[in-house]
Amino acid sequence: MALCRFFALFLIHICLLWSLCLAEDPFAFYDFEVSYITASPLGEPQQVIAVNGKFPGPVINVTTNYNVVVNVRNKLDENLLMHWSGIQQRRSSWQDGVLGTNCPIPPKWNWTYQFQVKDQVGSFFYFPSLHMQRASGGFGSFIINNRAIIPIPFDTPHGDIVIMIGDWYKRNHTALRRALDTGRELGMPDGVLINGKGPYQYNSTLVPDGIDYETIEVQPGKTYRVRVHNVGVSTSLNFRIQNHNLLLAESEGSYTVQQNYTSLDIHVGQSYSFLVTMDQNASSDYYIVASARFVNESTWKRVTGVGILHYTNSKGKAKGPLPEAPNDEFDKTFSMNQARSIRWNVSASGARPNPQGSFRYGSINVTDVYVLKNKAPVTIDGKKRTTLNGISFVNPATPLRLADQYKVKGVYKLDFPERPLTGPPKLETSVINGTYRGFMEIILQNNHTKMQTYHLDGYAVFVVGMDYGEWTENSRGTYNKWDGIARSTVQVYPGAWTAILVSLDNVGIWNIRTENLDSWYLGQETYIRVVNPEQTNKTELPIPDNALYCGALSKLQKPEDISSATSIRGYTSKLLFTLMMLACAAMSILSY
Ligand SMILES: *[C@@H]1O[C@H](CO)[C@@H](O)[C@H](O)[C@H]1NC(C)=O
Ligand SMILES: *[C@@H]1O[C@H](CO)[C@@H](O)[C@H](O)[C@H]1NC(C)=O
Ligand SMILES: *[C@@H]1O[C@H](CO)[C@@H](O)[C@H](O)[C@H]1NC(C)=O
Ligand SMILES: *[C@@H]1O[C@H](CO)[C@@H](O)[C@H](O)[C@H]1NC(C)=O
Ligand SMILES: *[C@@H]1O[C@H](CO)[C@@H](O)[C@H](O)[C@H]1NC(C)=O
Ligand SMILES: *[C@@H]1O[C@H](CO)[C@@H](O)[C@H](O)[C@H]1NC(C)=O
Ligand SMILES: *[C@@H]1O[C@H](CO)[C@@H](O)[C@H](O)[C@H]1NC(C)=O
Ligand SMILES: *[C@@H]1O[C@H](CO)[C@@H](O)[C@H](O)[C@H]1NC(C)=O
Ligand SMILES: *[C@@H]1O[C@H](CO)[C@@H](O)[C@H](O)[C@H]1NC(C)=O
Ligand SMILES: *[C@@H]1O[C@H](CO)[C@@H](O)[C@H](O)[C@H]1NC(C)=O
Ligand SMILES: *[C@@H]1O[C@H](CO)[C@@H](O)[C@H](O)[C@H]1NC(C)=O
Ligand SMILES: *[C@@H]1O[C@H](CO)[C@@H](O)[C@H](O)[C@H]1NC(C)=O
């Protein structure tokens, strides 16, 4: 008791003196055991990556300001890093789970992520970021709820439904990797999964017997929040629910102007929330469909995910043809206009209480302009590679952030060009020199015939414009300077550009990449390095105690303490106590 009281006083004392103290906010603990399991999503058994035996993995469901602790245990036969897509990891790229910031977790090892989710409310997901592992699974939903005192711009929904959609191959990620390594393309996927399951047999020619499909049960008359994530390899998907309106409410942490869609294109890596009211008469079940887009739909028919929306009072099975996808084969502006119609509800409080410094991003002066152009794959040194501005990124053996911390020289160059290079393409570890507190304009120019989506870690970006053709200075005249959506993943149409603005207020080294796994694997990424020139511990958290070491620093790595890694039960209160002590101690040391 006395110890407790002392501890409580100590805690309050610390927290009052230094309001940075993490411990005033609750903790949420997760244990993730990442392993292979056998599943047959498309009717044939294959090894998929599961988290705690589940495919997709469990939902992380927390409230903003929580400290999230995830102990990730690697039971795969290769290295692992778990990445928290769209989670901003404010002040701590140490927890981002990509090769530029973290040494990988070797097989049989575990590593504990700890980070605070702050200033974010919405729908995100996690996935393993190395070796194309996402193509075999390992993903799951990551929900951040509002605190009770922060209102949301719609009535509390009756329920929360997570739908993970994505193209899928019967070949596993190692086989897909081998294809890319030998210069081949991945080719047409074998199907689309909905929550790890194959399609409902809506057509016996296209869908074989005996496939387990996803069924979502709902109550008539109620409104649900349906969170949809495209976790696939490379295919843009059109999402729709037969006879139901999708009222768009949120995208990757920003509340949108609420509008009804009969279907929406969801590109690889993107997340949306829809409010769906079960207002039909339940004369039958309804189809939930995710079908391939921007491909020859007559040959890609089987690349269609079909699940079932089942009312509790349903009178029968879903039957007949699927609801139609947009018929826009000869109208390439249809999808882009739909994307432009997704706007930010600037009066909705809460999702992000304005870390960008101003809701009026249109009046902030731009400090740096980067045009990042990707092309069709090229051959460099006899290997097929993808590029940004003529540079194919090579991951260093020593992570960039770790190299900075230990002043290891020669790991990377801070010379990423502001415009595409004109010379021959090259392999480099070249990084963007970000200006701390600068306001960067990035134009993503897709000089390829395939759709690309781009993701920036650590930030939400304002999507201010997109159009076909080559971006020029004059294109700025078309920018949305008022209510462009703030999000982390944006699509760039083939032969088109997308412009984003970002306030570089989050210190760290942050990955900017294509989410299309094949292009990413072949080098279409880089990092933005954001350093506060002032020496302070306030804008970036110190390197975590459990940091792994590799590359030039591998000598610093202690062998894993196997004894402490054996039991994961019954440690919560002890660990909580220890973590709070550590957090407070660290913070108090830090503040001097
Ligand atoms: C992946 O598939 C290959 C065959 O293409 C097989 O040899 C390998 O064992 C598989 N890996 C896993 C982890 O299932
Ligand atoms: C591995 O897990 C154990 C508990 O199961 C924990 O005590 C230990 O700190 C973890 N190791 C790392 C590096 O996170
Ligand atoms: C925007 O948010 C406000 C405040 O929460 C809400 O009242 C309004 O209905 C929303 N507007 C639209 C168009 O979604
Ligand atoms: C997440 O948690 C909230 C509140 O604790 C709950 O209402 C919601 O149903 C949960 N969502 C999921 C998908 O588990
Ligand atoms: C099933 O799909 C095939 C191939 O697309 C098509 O020819 C056939 O008409 C479909 N059957 C039904 C019942 O819709
Ligand atoms: C969306 O559609 C529903 C019917 O499904 C309707 O009640 C609602 O008013 C529509 N909302 C908007 C913003 O158009
Ligand atoms: C139920 O709704 C469907 C589609 O709107 C309609 O075709 C059907 O006639 C309705 N059935 C009843 C029993 O109202
Ligand atoms: C789509 O594929 C079919 C079958 O291979 C072919 O006949 C058709 O011309 C293709 N359509 C387009 C627009 O390329
Ligand atoms: C932006 O730049 C213009 C001229 O270069 C200057 O007049 C204005 O004050 C600047 N605005 C801000 C917010 O700094
Ligand atoms: C990076 O940018 C800063 C200004 O933001 C500048 O002082 C520094 O010299 C740049 N570094 C390199 C290597 O260009
Ligand atoms: C790629 O860029 C070249 C040169 O600007 C242009 O002629 C070509 O149309 C572009 N292709 C695409 C798909 O954007
Ligand atoms: C930051 O914290 C570290 C320990 O975590 C300490 O060694 C260092 O001196 C601190 N730096 C400053 C500028 O406070």
mmCIF file of N, CA and C and ligand atoms in Angstrom, residues 31 70-73 109-113 546-548 560-561 563-569 571 575, ligand 2:
data_model
loop_
_atom_site.group_PDB
_atom_site.id
_atom_site.type_symbol
_atom_site.label_atom_id
_atom_site.label_comp_id
_atom_site.label_asym_id
_atom_site.label_seq_id
_atom_site.Cartn_x
_atom_site.Cartn_y
_atom_site.Cartn_z
ATOM 1 N N ASP A 31 -0.528 -9.145 -27.453
ATOM 2 C CA ASP A 31 0.507 -10.127 -27.795
ATOM 3 C C ASP A 31 0.199 -10.633 -29.182
ATOM 4 N N VAL A 70 2.598 -3.612 -28.108
ATOM 5 C CA VAL A 70 2.370 -4.847 -28.853
ATOM 6 C C VAL A 70 3.655 -5.668 -28.853
ATOM 7 N N ASN A 71 3.586 -6.812 -28.203
ATOM 8 C CA ASN A 71 4.738 -7.719 -28.187
ATOM 9 C C ASN A 71 4.600 -8.656 -29.384
ATOM 10 N N VAL A 72 5.462 -8.461 -30.372
ATOM 11 C CA VAL A 72 5.362 -9.225 -31.617
ATOM 12 C C VAL A 72 6.373 -10.370 -31.582
ATOM 13 N N ARG A 73 5.886 -11.577 -31.714
ATOM 14 C CA ARG A 73 6.726 -12.773 -31.657
ATOM 15 C C ARG A 73 6.813 -13.349 -33.066
ATOM 16 N N TRP A 109 12.475 -14.649 -32.538
ATOM 17 C CA TRP A 109 12.637 -13.550 -31.587
ATOM 18 C C TRP A 109 11.310 -12.831 -31.420
ATOM 19 N N ASN A 110 11.237 -12.054 -30.357
ATOM 20 C CA ASN A 110 10.093 -11.163 -30.210
ATOM 21 C C ASN A 110 10.602 -9.754 -29.979
ATOM 22 N N TRP A 111 9.762 -8.815 -30.301
ATOM 23 C CA TRP A 111 10.112 -7.414 -30.069
ATOM 24 C C TRP A 111 8.848 -6.661 -29.696
ATOM 25 N N THR A 112 8.977 -5.780 -28.699
ATOM 26 C CA THR A 112 7.804 -5.086 -28.190
ATOM 27 C C THR A 112 7.775 -3.646 -28.700
ATOM 28 N N TYR A 113 6.729 -3.354 -29.457
ATOM 29 C CA TYR A 113 6.495 -1.984 -29.906
ATOM 30 C C TYR A 113 5.774 -1.254 -28.789
ATOM 31 N N ASN A 546 14.837 -1.260 -25.924
ATOM 32 C CA ASN A 546 14.914 -2.606 -26.506
ATOM 33 C C ASN A 546 15.315 -2.583 -27.985
ATOM 34 N N ALA A 547 15.828 -1.432 -28.455
ATOM 35 C CA ALA A 547 16.164 -1.330 -29.882
ATOM 36 C C ALA A 547 17.028 -2.504 -30.335
ATOM 37 N N LEU A 548 16.714 -2.999 -31.519
ATOM 38 C CA LEU A 548 17.529 -4.062 -32.104
ATOM 39 C C LEU A 548 18.655 -3.413 -32.912
ATOM 40 N N GLU A 560 19.161 -12.646 -27.572
ATOM 41 C CA GLU A 560 17.852 -12.527 -26.932
ATOM 42 C C GLU A 560 17.816 -13.351 -25.659
ATOM 43 N N ASP A 561 17.220 -12.761 -24.634
ATOM 44 C CA ASP A 561 17.061 -13.463 -23.376
ATOM 45 C C ASP A 561 15.880 -14.413 -23.503
ATOM 46 N N SER A 563 14.885 -16.858 -21.684
ATOM 47 C CA SER A 563 14.101 -17.150 -20.484
ATOM 48 C C SER A 563 12.957 -16.162 -20.328
ATOM 49 N N SER A 564 13.217 -14.894 -20.620
ATOM 50 C CA SER A 564 12.148 -13.914 -20.449
ATOM 51 C C SER A 564 11.148 -13.997 -21.585
ATOM 52 N N ALA A 565 11.510 -14.677 -22.639
ATOM 53 C CA ALA A 565 10.615 -14.726 -23.792
ATOM 54 C C ALA A 565 9.705 -15.949 -23.774
ATOM 55 N N THR A 566 9.852 -16.782 -22.744
ATOM 56 C CA THR A 566 9.064 -18.014 -22.772
ATOM 57 C C THR A 566 7.639 -17.813 -22.285
ATOM 58 N N SER A 567 7.476 -17.093 -21.207
ATOM 59 C CA SER A 567 6.115 -16.950 -20.675
ATOM 60 C C SER A 567 5.549 -15.593 -21.057
ATOM 61 N N ILE A 568 4.351 -15.617 -21.574
ATOM 62 C CA ILE A 568 3.715 -14.330 -21.874
ATOM 63 C C ILE A 568 2.446 -14.156 -21.045
ATOM 64 N N ARG A 569 2.222 -15.030 -20.107
ATOM 65 C CA ARG A 569 0.991 -14.954 -19.299
ATOM 66 C C ARG A 569 1.236 -14.204 -17.981
ATOM 67 N N TYR A 571 1.616 -11.320 -16.812
ATOM 68 C CA TYR A 571 2.638 -10.309 -16.561
ATOM 69 C C TYR A 571 2.061 -8.899 -16.583
ATOM 70 N N LEU A 575 4.106 -5.713 -15.661
ATOM 71 C CA LEU A 575 4.669 -5.003 -16.802
ATOM 72 C C LEU A 575 4.160 -3.568 -16.818
HETATM 73 C C1 LIG B 2 9.778 -10.730 -25.415
HETATM 74 O O1 LIG B 2 8.625 -11.101 -24.673
HETATM 75 C C2 LIG B 2 8.828 -11.133 -23.250
HETATM 76 C C3 LIG B 2 7.547 -11.551 -22.594
HETATM 77 O O2 LIG B 2 7.009 -12.604 -23.245
HETATM 78 C C4 LIG B 2 9.238 -9.777 -22.748
HETATM 79 O O3 LIG B 2 9.537 -9.871 -21.378
HETATM 80 C C5 LIG B 2 10.448 -9.282 -23.496
HETATM 81 O O4 LIG B 2 10.712 -7.969 -23.109
HETATM 82 C C6 LIG B 2 10.203 -9.312 -24.988
HETATM 83 N N1 LIG B 2 11.398 -8.915 -25.677
HETATM 84 C C7 LIG B 2 11.462 -7.808 -26.394
HETATM 85 C C8 LIG B 2 12.777 -7.525 -27.018
HETATM 86 O O5 LIG B 2 10.522 -7.069 -26.553
#
